[in-house]
Short mmCIF file of C-alpha atoms in Angstrom, two decimals:
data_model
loop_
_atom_site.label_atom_id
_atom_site.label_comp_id
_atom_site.label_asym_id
_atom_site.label_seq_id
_atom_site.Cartn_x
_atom_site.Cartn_y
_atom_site.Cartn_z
CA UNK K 280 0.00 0.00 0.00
CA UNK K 281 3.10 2.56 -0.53
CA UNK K 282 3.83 2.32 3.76
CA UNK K 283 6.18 1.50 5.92
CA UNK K 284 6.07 0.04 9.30
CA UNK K 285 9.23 0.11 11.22
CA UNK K 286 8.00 -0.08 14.99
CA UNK K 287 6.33 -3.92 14.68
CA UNK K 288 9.78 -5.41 15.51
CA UNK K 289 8.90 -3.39 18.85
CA UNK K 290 5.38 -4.65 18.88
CA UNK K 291 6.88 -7.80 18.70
CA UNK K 292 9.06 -7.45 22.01
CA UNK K 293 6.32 -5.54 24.02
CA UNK K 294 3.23 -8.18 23.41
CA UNK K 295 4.62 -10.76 25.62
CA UNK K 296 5.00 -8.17 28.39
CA UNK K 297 1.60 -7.24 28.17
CA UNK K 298 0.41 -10.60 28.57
CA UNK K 299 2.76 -11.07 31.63
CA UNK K 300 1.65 -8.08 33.13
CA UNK K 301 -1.84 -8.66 32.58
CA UNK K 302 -1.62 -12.77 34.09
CA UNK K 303 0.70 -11.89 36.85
CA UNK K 304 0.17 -8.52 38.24
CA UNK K 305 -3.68 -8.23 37.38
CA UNK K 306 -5.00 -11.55 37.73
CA UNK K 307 -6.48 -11.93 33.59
CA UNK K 308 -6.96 -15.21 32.51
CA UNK K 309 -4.37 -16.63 30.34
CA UNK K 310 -6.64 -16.62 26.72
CA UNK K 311 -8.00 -12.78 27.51
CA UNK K 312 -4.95 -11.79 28.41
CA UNK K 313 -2.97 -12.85 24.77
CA UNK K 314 -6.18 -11.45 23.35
CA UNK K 315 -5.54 -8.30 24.85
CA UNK K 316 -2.30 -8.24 23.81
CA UNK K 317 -3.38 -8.40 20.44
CA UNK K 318 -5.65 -6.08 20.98
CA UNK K 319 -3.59 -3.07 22.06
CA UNK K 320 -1.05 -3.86 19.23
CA UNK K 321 -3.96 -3.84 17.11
CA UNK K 322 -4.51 0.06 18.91
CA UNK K 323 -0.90 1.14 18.21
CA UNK K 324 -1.42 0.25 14.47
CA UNK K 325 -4.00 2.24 14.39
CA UNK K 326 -2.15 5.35 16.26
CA UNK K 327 0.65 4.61 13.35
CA UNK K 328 -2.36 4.65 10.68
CA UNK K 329 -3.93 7.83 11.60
CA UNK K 330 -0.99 9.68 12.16
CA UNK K 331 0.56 8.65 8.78
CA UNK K 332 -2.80 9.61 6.97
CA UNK K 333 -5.03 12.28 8.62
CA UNK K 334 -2.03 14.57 9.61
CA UNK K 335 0.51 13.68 6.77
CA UNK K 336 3.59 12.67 8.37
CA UNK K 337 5.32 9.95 6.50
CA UNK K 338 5.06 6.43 7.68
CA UNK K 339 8.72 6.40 8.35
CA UNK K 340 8.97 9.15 10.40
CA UNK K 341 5.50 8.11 11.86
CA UNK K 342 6.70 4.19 13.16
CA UNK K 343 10.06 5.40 14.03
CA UNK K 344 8.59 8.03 16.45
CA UNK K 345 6.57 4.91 17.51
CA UNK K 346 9.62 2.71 17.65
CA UNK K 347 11.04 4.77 20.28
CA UNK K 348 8.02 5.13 22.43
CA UNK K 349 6.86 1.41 23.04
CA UNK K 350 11.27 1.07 23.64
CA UNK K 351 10.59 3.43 26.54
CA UNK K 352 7.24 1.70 27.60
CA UNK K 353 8.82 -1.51 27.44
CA UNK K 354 12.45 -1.00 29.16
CA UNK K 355 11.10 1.35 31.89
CA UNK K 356 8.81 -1.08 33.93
CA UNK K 357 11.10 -4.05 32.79
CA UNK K 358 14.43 -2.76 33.38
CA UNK K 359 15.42 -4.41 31.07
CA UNK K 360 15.66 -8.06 32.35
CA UNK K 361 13.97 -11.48 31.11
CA UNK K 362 11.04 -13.01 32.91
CA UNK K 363 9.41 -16.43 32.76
CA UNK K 364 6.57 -17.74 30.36
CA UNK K 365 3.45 -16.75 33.15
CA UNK K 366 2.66 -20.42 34.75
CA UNK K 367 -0.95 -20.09 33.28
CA UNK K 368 0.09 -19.87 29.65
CA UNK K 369 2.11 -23.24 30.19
CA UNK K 370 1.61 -26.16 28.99
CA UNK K 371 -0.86 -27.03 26.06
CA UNK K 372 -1.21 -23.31 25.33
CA UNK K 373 1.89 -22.49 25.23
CA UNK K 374 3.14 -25.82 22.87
CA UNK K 375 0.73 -25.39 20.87
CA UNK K 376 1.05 -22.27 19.34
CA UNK K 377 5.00 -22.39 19.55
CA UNK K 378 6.87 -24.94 21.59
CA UNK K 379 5.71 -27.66 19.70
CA UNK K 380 7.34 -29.47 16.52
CA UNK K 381 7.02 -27.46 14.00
CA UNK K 382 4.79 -24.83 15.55
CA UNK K 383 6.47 -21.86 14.34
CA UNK K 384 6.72 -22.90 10.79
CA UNK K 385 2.84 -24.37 10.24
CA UNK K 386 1.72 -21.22 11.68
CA UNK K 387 3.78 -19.30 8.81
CA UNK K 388 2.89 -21.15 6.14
CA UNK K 389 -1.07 -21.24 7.56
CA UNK K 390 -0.51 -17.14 7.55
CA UNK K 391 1.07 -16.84 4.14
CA UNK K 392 -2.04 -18.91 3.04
CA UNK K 393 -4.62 -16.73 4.02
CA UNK K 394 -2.97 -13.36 2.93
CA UNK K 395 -2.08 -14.54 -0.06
CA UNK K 396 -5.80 -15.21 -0.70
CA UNK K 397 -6.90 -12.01 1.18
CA UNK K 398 -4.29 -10.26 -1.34
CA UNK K 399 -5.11 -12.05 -4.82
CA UNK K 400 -8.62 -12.70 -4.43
CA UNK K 401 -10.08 -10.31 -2.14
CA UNK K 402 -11.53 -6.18 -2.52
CA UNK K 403 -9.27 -5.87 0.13
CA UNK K 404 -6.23 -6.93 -1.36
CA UNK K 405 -6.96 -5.61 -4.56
CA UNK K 406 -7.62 -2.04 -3.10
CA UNK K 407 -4.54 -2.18 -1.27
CA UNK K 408 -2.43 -2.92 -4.30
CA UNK K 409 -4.22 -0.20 -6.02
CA UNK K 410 -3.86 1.97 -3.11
CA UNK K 411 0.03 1.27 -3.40
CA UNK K 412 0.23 1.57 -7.11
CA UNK K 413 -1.52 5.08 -7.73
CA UNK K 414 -2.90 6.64 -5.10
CA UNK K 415 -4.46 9.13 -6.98
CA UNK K 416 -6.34 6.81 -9.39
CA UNK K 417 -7.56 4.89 -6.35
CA UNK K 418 -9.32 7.91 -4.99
CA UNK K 419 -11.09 8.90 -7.94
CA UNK K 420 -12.07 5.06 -8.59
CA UNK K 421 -13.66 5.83 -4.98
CA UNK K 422 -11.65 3.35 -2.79
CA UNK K 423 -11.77 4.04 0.47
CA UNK K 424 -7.55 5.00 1.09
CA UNK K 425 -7.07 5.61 4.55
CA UNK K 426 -9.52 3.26 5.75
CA UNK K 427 -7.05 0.89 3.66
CA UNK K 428 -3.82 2.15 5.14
CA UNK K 429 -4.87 2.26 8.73
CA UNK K 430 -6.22 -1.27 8.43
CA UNK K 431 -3.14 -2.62 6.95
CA UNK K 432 -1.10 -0.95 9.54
CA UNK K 433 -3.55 -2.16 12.32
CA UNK K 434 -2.93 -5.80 10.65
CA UNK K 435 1.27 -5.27 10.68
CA UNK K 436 1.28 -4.80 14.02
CA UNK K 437 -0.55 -7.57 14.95
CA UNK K 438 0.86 -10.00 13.36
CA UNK K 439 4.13 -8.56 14.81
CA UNK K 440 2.72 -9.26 18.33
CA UNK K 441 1.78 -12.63 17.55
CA UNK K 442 5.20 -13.54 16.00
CA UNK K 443 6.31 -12.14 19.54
CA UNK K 444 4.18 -14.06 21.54
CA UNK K 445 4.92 -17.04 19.20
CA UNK K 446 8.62 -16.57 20.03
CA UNK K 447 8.35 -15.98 24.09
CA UNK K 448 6.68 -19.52 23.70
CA UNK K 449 9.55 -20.95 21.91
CA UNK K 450 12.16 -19.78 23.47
CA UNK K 451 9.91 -20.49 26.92
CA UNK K 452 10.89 -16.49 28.42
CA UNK K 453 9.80 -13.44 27.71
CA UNK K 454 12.92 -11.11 26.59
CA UNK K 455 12.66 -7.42 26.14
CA UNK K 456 15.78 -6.90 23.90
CA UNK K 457 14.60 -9.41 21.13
CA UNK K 458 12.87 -6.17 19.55
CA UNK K 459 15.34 -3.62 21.44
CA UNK K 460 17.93 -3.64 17.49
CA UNK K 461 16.13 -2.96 14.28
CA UNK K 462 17.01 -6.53 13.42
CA UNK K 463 14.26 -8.03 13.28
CA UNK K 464 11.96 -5.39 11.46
CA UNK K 465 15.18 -4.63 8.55
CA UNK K 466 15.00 -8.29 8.10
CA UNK K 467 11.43 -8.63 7.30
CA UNK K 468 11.51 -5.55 5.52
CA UNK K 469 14.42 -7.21 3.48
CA UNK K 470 12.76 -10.69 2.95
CA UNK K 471 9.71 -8.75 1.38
CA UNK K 472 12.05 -6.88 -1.03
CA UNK K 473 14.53 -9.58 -2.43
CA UNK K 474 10.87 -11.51 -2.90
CA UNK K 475 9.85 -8.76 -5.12
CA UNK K 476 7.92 -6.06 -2.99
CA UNK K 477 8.44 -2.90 -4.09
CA UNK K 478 8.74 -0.46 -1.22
CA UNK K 479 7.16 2.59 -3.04
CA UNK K 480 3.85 0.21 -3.48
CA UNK K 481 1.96 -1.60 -5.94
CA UNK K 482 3.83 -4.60 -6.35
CA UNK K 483 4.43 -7.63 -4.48
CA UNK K 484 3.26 -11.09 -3.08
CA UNK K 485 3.03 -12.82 0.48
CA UNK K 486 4.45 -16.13 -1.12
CA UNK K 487 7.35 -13.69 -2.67
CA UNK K 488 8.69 -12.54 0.76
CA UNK K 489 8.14 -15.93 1.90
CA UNK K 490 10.76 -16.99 -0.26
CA UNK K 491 13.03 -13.92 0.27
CA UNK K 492 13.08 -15.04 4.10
CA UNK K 493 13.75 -18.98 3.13
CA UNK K 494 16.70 -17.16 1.45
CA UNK K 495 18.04 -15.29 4.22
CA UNK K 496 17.92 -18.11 6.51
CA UNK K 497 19.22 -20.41 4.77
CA UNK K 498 22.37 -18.16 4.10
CA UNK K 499 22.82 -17.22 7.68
CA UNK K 500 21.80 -20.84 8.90
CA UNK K 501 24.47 -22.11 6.27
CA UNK K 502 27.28 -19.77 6.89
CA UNK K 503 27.21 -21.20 10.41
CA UNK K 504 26.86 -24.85 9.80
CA UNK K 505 30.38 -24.60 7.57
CA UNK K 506 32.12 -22.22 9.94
CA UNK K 507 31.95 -18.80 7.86
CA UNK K 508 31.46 -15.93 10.42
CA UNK K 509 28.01 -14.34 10.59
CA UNK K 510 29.48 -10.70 9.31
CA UNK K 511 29.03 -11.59 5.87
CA UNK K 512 25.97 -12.14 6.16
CA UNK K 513 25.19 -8.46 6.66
CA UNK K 514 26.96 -7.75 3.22
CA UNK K 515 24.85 -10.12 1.21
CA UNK K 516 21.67 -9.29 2.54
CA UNK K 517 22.72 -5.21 1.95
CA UNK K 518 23.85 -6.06 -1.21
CA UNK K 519 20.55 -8.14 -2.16
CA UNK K 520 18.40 -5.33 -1.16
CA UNK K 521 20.31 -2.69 -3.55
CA UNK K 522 19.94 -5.53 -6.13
CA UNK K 523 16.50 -5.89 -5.83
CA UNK K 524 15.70 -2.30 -5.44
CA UNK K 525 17.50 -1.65 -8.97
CA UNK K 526 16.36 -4.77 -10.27
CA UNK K 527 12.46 -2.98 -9.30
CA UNK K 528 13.15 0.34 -10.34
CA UNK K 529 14.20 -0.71 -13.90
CA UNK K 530 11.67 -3.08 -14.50
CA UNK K 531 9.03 -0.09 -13.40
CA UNK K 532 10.68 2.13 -16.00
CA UNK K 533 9.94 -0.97 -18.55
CA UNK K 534 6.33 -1.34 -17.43
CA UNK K 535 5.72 2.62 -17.53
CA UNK K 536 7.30 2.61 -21.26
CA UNK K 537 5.41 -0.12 -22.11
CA UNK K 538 2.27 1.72 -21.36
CA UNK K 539 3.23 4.44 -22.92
#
């Protein structure tokens, strides 16, 4: 939709937190409590949404103000130290969603699934990618443009808090830092462009930055199994972004002279 999001690597790190405090210092149930997890992610997407479109201040500028702010929130009640997986999240909730075999990677492909359908065969999708594409012909075809952005930013960030809850299961603690860098949003945001999304809109597919991330782990995963220290790593994946930037921008400048 021509946005960018980088505060859900944030959203990420503060959902599990939420959920703590909500089990063990307010008493919620374990279910309501991941639920409203999810549901006050769901609120700062919407905070990044508005922002972005009623008052105009670009999506970067917008998420990394955000960024910041859910940092504070997060390290200044946590300080910034681990805690344990709440006792009434273990167990069968907590292996199922995560811990289990597999877990983590059924629940991708199971995601990928659906947005690829909500993407290719949905109004929503197709407004989104029309949003992205030309925003001015989107408006005049009478699609709805903000009410597309906000809701895709309101969807970003939950999904970020359930990959974060889906990794303080895993990993069986909850860890502040794991969205402290911007690691784990650049990476993302980097598995979406090598698969072919282009970051000014209009282009892209969920399966495509599916594959982009199969790529980048299987380089990083591979450079350790043979040895190779990780810091190359960091000059392939910078070098496969430029790539596939370039490789986007000239095959836009086709597709507009084509047209023409």
């Amino acid at each position: 939709s021509g946005e960018i999001d980088i505060s859900v690597g944030m959203v990420a790190a503060l959902a599990p937190y939420l959920m703590h405090y909500a089990i063990d210092f307010y008493g919620v149930p374990a279910v309501p409590a991941i639920l409203l997890a999810l549901a006050i992610a769901a609120f700062v997407g919407l905070v990044n949404g508005l922002i972005t479109t009623r008052l105009r201040v670009p999506s970067f500028v917008t998420t990394l103000g955000m960024f910041y702010l859910l940092y504070g929130i997060l390290l200044t009640p946590s300080r910034p130290y681990p805690v344990a997986i709440p006792e009434p999240v273990k167990g069968d909730l907590q292996t199922w969603p995560s811990a289990g075999d597999w877990a983590s990677l059924s629940w991708c492909l199971l995601v990928v699934v659906i947005f690829h359908v909500v993407l290719t065969r949905t109004r929503w999708g197709l407004h989104t990618i029309s949003v992205g594409g030309n925003l001015h012909g989107a408006t005049e075809a009478g699609i709805r443009v903000n009410r597309v952005k906000v809701g895709n930013f309101m969807l970003v960030s939950v999904l970020g808090a359930f990959a974060g809850l889906m990794e303080a299961f895993r990993i069986n603690s909850i860890d502040p830092n794991i969205g402290g860098g911007t690691r784990i949003t650049f990476t993302a945001i980097a598995a979406a462009v090598i698969g072919g999304t282009a970051l000014a809109g209009g282009s892209g597919t969920v399966v495509g930055a599916l594959l982009g991330m199969f790529v980048l782990a299987v380089l990083q995963n591979g450079f350790n199994l043979i040895g190779i220290s990780a810091n190359p790593f960091f000059l392939i994946l910078g070098g496969a972004i430029l790539v596939s930037m370039i490789a986007n921008q000239y095959l836009a400048r086709l597709r507009r002279a084509g047209r023409t």
